[in-house]
Amino acid sequence: MAIFVQNVIQMEGIASLPLFTKRNGSLEFDFNKLLPMPESLDVEAGSLENVAIEAAIRKVAHRSHPFQKAQAVPAMSDEQFAKQVAIHARPEDELSKLGLQYISNKVLYGAATWYDWCCHNWGTRSNAYHTKVANDDMLIFTTSWIPPIRVIGALAQRYPQAVINHWWADEEIGNNAGYAKYFQGKAEIKEFYMDGSSEAYDTYAFCWATAPSYIKMNVGNATGATGGRIL
């Protein structure tokens, strides 16, 4: 599976709905409009998380007098912790505060950082980007690795009377492609095409040939990529 997945959404009047945010000078489809991510999750993901949580635990584990029992047990040896602190080049007090934020996020939201939360709640690791408004009823946008299935499900629940068609295809031709149709707030059809199948190749062509002329010519009769399901 490659990095980029192209998504095409067809829904009557979608371009006029309050689903967009301006980022880096461009108007982007914003998943936060449907499934908002808590602000406290906007923290660095990766190895910093482990050392910061360790710093917070060490703060709790510190005994104010010799007869007090430790309330937490550090996971790293003193040598390992010192090495990690040096690598991340942050004061221990700063790390412990950040560690508390990671722990609080995990308790409150089930995820320490934006990465895990996005994967679980949006179905993909990041927000939409490279958004294009093909016409009043069609959006084209890119996601990382996989399509935002849960976001489109939330869109369907927000607008239950709308018919929503969603096609997606990996940048790697013929792989990770599919189609879903939503009505009355739920998926009526959800198909993940077999890699290398004719449906996967046709869906790739439909999703990645994003020139307005292609859409205008093919949106009404793209039987391969859409199975004639454009409504």
Short mmCIF file of C-alpha atoms in Angstrom, two decimals:
data_model
loop_
_atom_site.label_atom_id
_atom_site.label_comp_id
_atom_site.label_asym_id
_atom_site.label_seq_id
_atom_site.Cartn_x
_atom_site.Cartn_y
_atom_site.Cartn_z
CA MET A 1 0.00 0.00 0.00
CA ALA A 2 1.31 3.40 -0.95
CA ILE A 3 1.00 6.63 1.03
CA PHE A 4 -1.74 8.52 -0.79
CA VAL A 5 -5.37 7.56 -1.31
CA GLN A 6 -7.57 9.62 -3.61
CA ASN A 7 -11.20 9.97 -2.52
CA VAL A 8 -14.22 11.11 -4.52
CA ILE A 9 -17.43 12.02 -2.70
CA GLN A 10 -20.69 12.70 -4.52
CA MET A 11 -23.55 14.21 -2.54
CA GLU A 12 -26.08 16.78 -3.66
CA GLY A 13 -25.00 20.26 -2.55
CA ILE A 14 -21.93 19.07 -0.62
CA ALA A 15 -19.82 22.04 -1.75
CA SER A 16 -22.12 24.45 0.10
CA LEU A 17 -22.16 22.56 3.42
CA PRO A 18 -20.18 23.75 6.49
CA LEU A 19 -17.51 21.08 6.09
CA PHE A 20 -14.46 23.14 5.16
CA THR A 21 -11.58 24.96 6.85
CA LYS A 22 -8.89 27.14 5.35
CA ARG A 23 -5.45 25.59 5.90
CA ASN A 24 -2.22 26.90 4.41
CA GLY A 25 -4.14 29.20 2.11
CA SER A 26 -6.41 26.48 0.72
CA LEU A 27 -9.96 25.48 1.55
CA GLU A 28 -9.88 21.88 2.77
CA PHE A 29 -12.51 19.31 3.67
CA ASP A 30 -12.15 19.22 7.46
CA PHE A 31 -12.95 16.01 9.32
CA ASN A 32 -13.17 18.02 12.55
CA LYS A 33 -16.47 19.45 11.29
CA LEU A 34 -17.96 15.96 11.63
CA LEU A 35 -15.82 14.24 14.27
CA PRO A 36 -13.89 16.92 16.19
CA MET A 37 -10.58 15.91 17.70
CA PRO A 38 -9.97 17.24 21.24
CA GLU A 39 -7.32 19.98 21.22
CA SER A 40 -5.20 18.38 23.94
CA LEU A 41 -4.41 15.50 21.54
CA ASP A 42 -2.45 17.86 19.31
CA VAL A 43 0.87 16.79 20.81
CA GLU A 44 3.92 15.12 19.36
CA ALA A 45 3.53 11.40 18.65
CA GLY A 46 6.45 9.01 18.77
CA SER A 47 9.28 8.18 21.16
CA LEU A 48 8.79 11.43 23.11
CA GLU A 49 5.57 9.96 24.50
CA ASN A 50 7.40 7.14 26.32
CA VAL A 51 10.04 9.30 27.96
CA ALA A 52 7.50 11.97 28.95
CA ILE A 53 5.22 9.41 30.60
CA GLU A 54 8.27 7.95 32.34
CA ALA A 55 9.12 11.43 33.66
CA ALA A 56 5.58 11.85 35.01
CA ILE A 57 5.70 8.43 36.67
CA ARG A 58 9.03 9.27 38.29
CA LYS A 59 7.46 12.44 39.73
CA VAL A 60 4.68 10.35 41.27
CA ALA A 61 7.12 7.65 42.41
CA HIS A 62 9.31 10.14 44.27
CA ARG A 63 8.95 9.64 48.04
CA SER A 64 8.80 12.71 50.24
CA HIS A 65 10.08 10.72 53.25
CA PRO A 66 11.71 7.29 53.66
CA PHE A 67 8.62 5.58 55.13
CA GLN A 68 6.28 6.55 52.28
CA LYS A 69 5.53 3.77 49.80
CA ALA A 70 6.15 4.48 46.13
CA GLN A 71 2.87 5.24 44.32
CA ALA A 72 4.23 4.27 40.89
CA VAL A 73 7.10 2.20 39.57
CA PRO A 74 9.33 3.58 36.78
CA ALA A 75 9.63 1.40 33.69
CA MET A 76 13.15 2.54 32.73
CA SER A 77 16.40 2.23 34.61
CA ASP A 78 18.02 5.48 35.70
CA GLU A 79 20.60 5.06 32.94
CA GLN A 80 17.98 4.47 30.24
CA PHE A 81 15.92 7.44 31.40
CA ALA A 82 18.93 9.79 31.48
CA LYS A 83 19.84 8.70 27.96
CA GLN A 84 16.32 9.36 26.68
CA VAL A 85 16.17 12.76 28.36
CA ALA A 86 19.47 13.68 26.69
CA ILE A 87 18.19 12.51 23.29
CA HIS A 88 15.03 14.64 23.50
CA ALA A 89 16.88 17.60 25.04
CA ARG A 90 14.04 18.79 27.27
CA PRO A 91 14.05 19.54 31.02
CA GLU A 92 12.59 16.80 33.19
CA ASP A 93 9.92 19.14 34.58
CA GLU A 94 8.74 19.93 31.06
CA LEU A 95 8.74 16.23 30.18
CA SER A 96 6.73 15.30 33.27
CA LYS A 97 4.04 17.90 32.48
CA LEU A 98 3.84 16.61 28.93
CA GLY A 99 3.69 13.06 30.26
CA LEU A 100 0.72 14.01 32.42
CA GLN A 101 -1.01 15.32 29.30
CA TYR A 102 -0.38 12.04 27.47
CA ILE A 103 -1.77 10.07 30.42
CA SER A 104 -4.80 12.36 30.75
CA ASN A 105 -5.52 12.06 27.02
CA LYS A 106 -5.38 8.28 27.26
CA VAL A 107 -7.79 8.24 30.19
CA LEU A 108 -10.24 10.75 28.72
CA TYR A 109 -10.11 9.94 25.00
CA GLY A 110 -8.60 6.47 24.71
CA ALA A 111 -5.55 7.83 22.86
CA ALA A 112 -2.43 9.65 24.05
CA THR A 113 -1.88 11.65 20.83
CA TRP A 114 -3.57 12.77 17.63
CA TYR A 115 -2.16 9.78 15.73
CA ASP A 116 -3.96 6.99 17.58
CA TRP A 117 -7.12 9.07 17.95
CA CYS A 118 -7.30 9.85 14.21
CA CYS A 119 -6.68 6.24 13.20
CA HIS A 120 -9.45 5.05 15.51
CA ASN A 121 -12.03 7.82 15.03
CA TRP A 122 -11.44 8.99 11.45
CA GLY A 123 -10.23 5.69 10.04
CA THR A 124 -7.10 7.37 8.67
CA ARG A 125 -4.01 8.97 10.23
CA SER A 126 -4.62 12.59 9.21
CA ASN A 127 -7.13 15.12 7.95
CA ALA A 128 -8.05 15.56 4.28
CA TYR A 129 -5.73 17.53 2.03
CA HIS A 130 -5.47 18.58 -1.64
CA THR A 131 -9.23 19.17 -1.64
CA LYS A 132 -10.79 20.02 -5.00
CA VAL A 133 -14.39 21.01 -5.57
CA ALA A 134 -15.23 19.38 -8.91
CA ASN A 135 -18.75 20.82 -8.89
CA ASP A 136 -21.53 21.64 -6.43
CA ASP A 137 -22.11 17.94 -5.77
CA MET A 138 -18.62 16.44 -5.87
CA LEU A 139 -15.44 16.67 -3.82
CA ILE A 140 -12.04 15.15 -4.50
CA PHE A 141 -9.47 14.94 -1.72
CA THR A 142 -6.48 12.93 -0.56
CA THR A 143 -5.95 10.94 2.64
CA SER A 144 -3.01 9.00 4.01
CA TRP A 145 -2.87 5.22 3.55
CA ILE A 146 -6.58 4.43 3.81
CA PRO A 147 -9.95 6.08 3.09
CA PRO A 148 -11.79 7.91 5.90
CA ILE A 149 -14.62 5.39 6.17
CA ARG A 150 -15.73 6.53 9.63
CA VAL A 151 -15.81 10.20 8.59
CA ILE A 152 -18.09 9.46 5.65
CA GLY A 153 -20.25 7.38 7.96
CA ALA A 154 -20.56 10.43 10.23
CA LEU A 155 -21.42 12.58 7.19
CA ALA A 156 -24.21 10.14 6.32
CA GLN A 157 -25.57 10.30 9.88
CA ARG A 158 -25.44 14.11 9.84
CA TYR A 159 -27.44 14.22 6.57
CA PRO A 160 -29.57 11.04 6.63
CA GLN A 161 -31.79 12.06 3.69
CA ALA A 162 -28.82 12.46 1.36
CA VAL A 163 -27.50 9.81 -0.99
CA ILE A 164 -23.71 9.74 -0.63
CA ASN A 165 -21.38 7.93 -3.02
CA HIS A 166 -17.75 7.42 -2.00
CA TRP A 167 -15.00 6.02 -4.22
CA TRP A 168 -11.38 5.62 -3.19
CA ALA A 169 -8.18 4.33 -4.76
CA ASP A 170 -4.55 4.05 -3.72
CA GLU A 171 -1.91 5.85 -5.76
CA GLU A 172 -0.52 2.38 -6.46
CA ILE A 173 -2.57 1.48 -9.51
CA GLY A 174 -5.12 -1.25 -8.97
CA ASN A 175 -4.66 -1.51 -5.19
CA ASN A 176 -6.65 -0.48 -2.12
CA ALA A 177 -9.72 0.66 -4.05
CA GLY A 178 -13.40 0.50 -3.27
CA TYR A 179 -16.86 2.03 -3.31
CA ALA A 180 -19.55 2.76 -0.71
CA LYS A 181 -23.07 4.15 -0.94
CA TYR A 182 -24.86 5.68 2.04
CA PHE A 183 -28.53 6.48 2.54
CA GLN A 184 -30.66 7.08 5.63
CA GLY A 185 -27.54 7.42 7.73
CA LYS A 186 -25.96 4.07 6.97
CA ALA A 187 -24.00 2.23 4.30
CA GLU A 188 -26.21 0.39 1.82
CA ILE A 189 -23.18 -0.80 -0.15
CA LYS A 190 -19.54 -1.08 0.91
CA GLU A 191 -17.13 -2.87 -1.42
CA PHE A 192 -13.38 -3.28 -1.04
CA TYR A 193 -12.20 -4.42 -4.46
CA MET A 194 -9.67 -7.18 -4.85
CA ASP A 195 -6.22 -5.81 -5.68
CA GLY A 196 -5.53 -6.15 -9.40
CA SER A 197 -9.21 -6.58 -10.30
CA SER A 198 -10.85 -4.72 -13.17
CA GLU A 199 -13.00 -2.84 -10.62
CA ALA A 200 -9.87 -1.68 -8.77
CA TYR A 201 -8.23 -0.47 -11.98
CA ASP A 202 -11.39 1.32 -13.15
CA THR A 203 -11.84 2.97 -9.76
CA TYR A 204 -8.23 4.15 -9.85
CA ALA A 205 -8.85 5.77 -13.24
CA PHE A 206 -12.01 7.43 -11.98
CA CYS A 207 -10.47 8.76 -8.74
CA TRP A 208 -7.09 9.91 -10.02
CA ALA A 209 -8.11 11.39 -13.38
CA THR A 210 -9.34 14.48 -11.60
CA ALA A 211 -9.35 16.93 -14.51
CA PRO A 212 -12.79 18.59 -14.74
CA SER A 213 -13.12 17.47 -18.37
CA TYR A 214 -12.77 13.80 -17.33
CA ILE A 215 -15.38 14.16 -14.63
CA LYS A 216 -17.78 15.98 -16.93
CA MET A 217 -17.43 13.29 -19.59
CA ASN A 218 -17.49 10.24 -17.33
CA VAL A 219 -19.42 10.97 -14.17
CA GLY A 220 -22.73 10.02 -15.73
CA ASN A 221 -21.69 6.76 -17.34
CA ALA A 222 -18.56 5.46 -15.58
CA THR A 223 -19.78 1.87 -15.44
CA GLY A 224 -16.41 0.36 -14.52
CA ALA A 225 -15.43 2.55 -11.59
CA THR A 226 -18.95 3.21 -10.38
CA GLY A 227 -20.95 0.23 -11.52
CA GLY A 228 -23.46 2.72 -12.92
CA ARG A 229 -24.22 3.87 -9.37
CA ILE A 230 -23.85 7.62 -9.86
CA LEU A 231 -27.24 8.96 -8.77
#
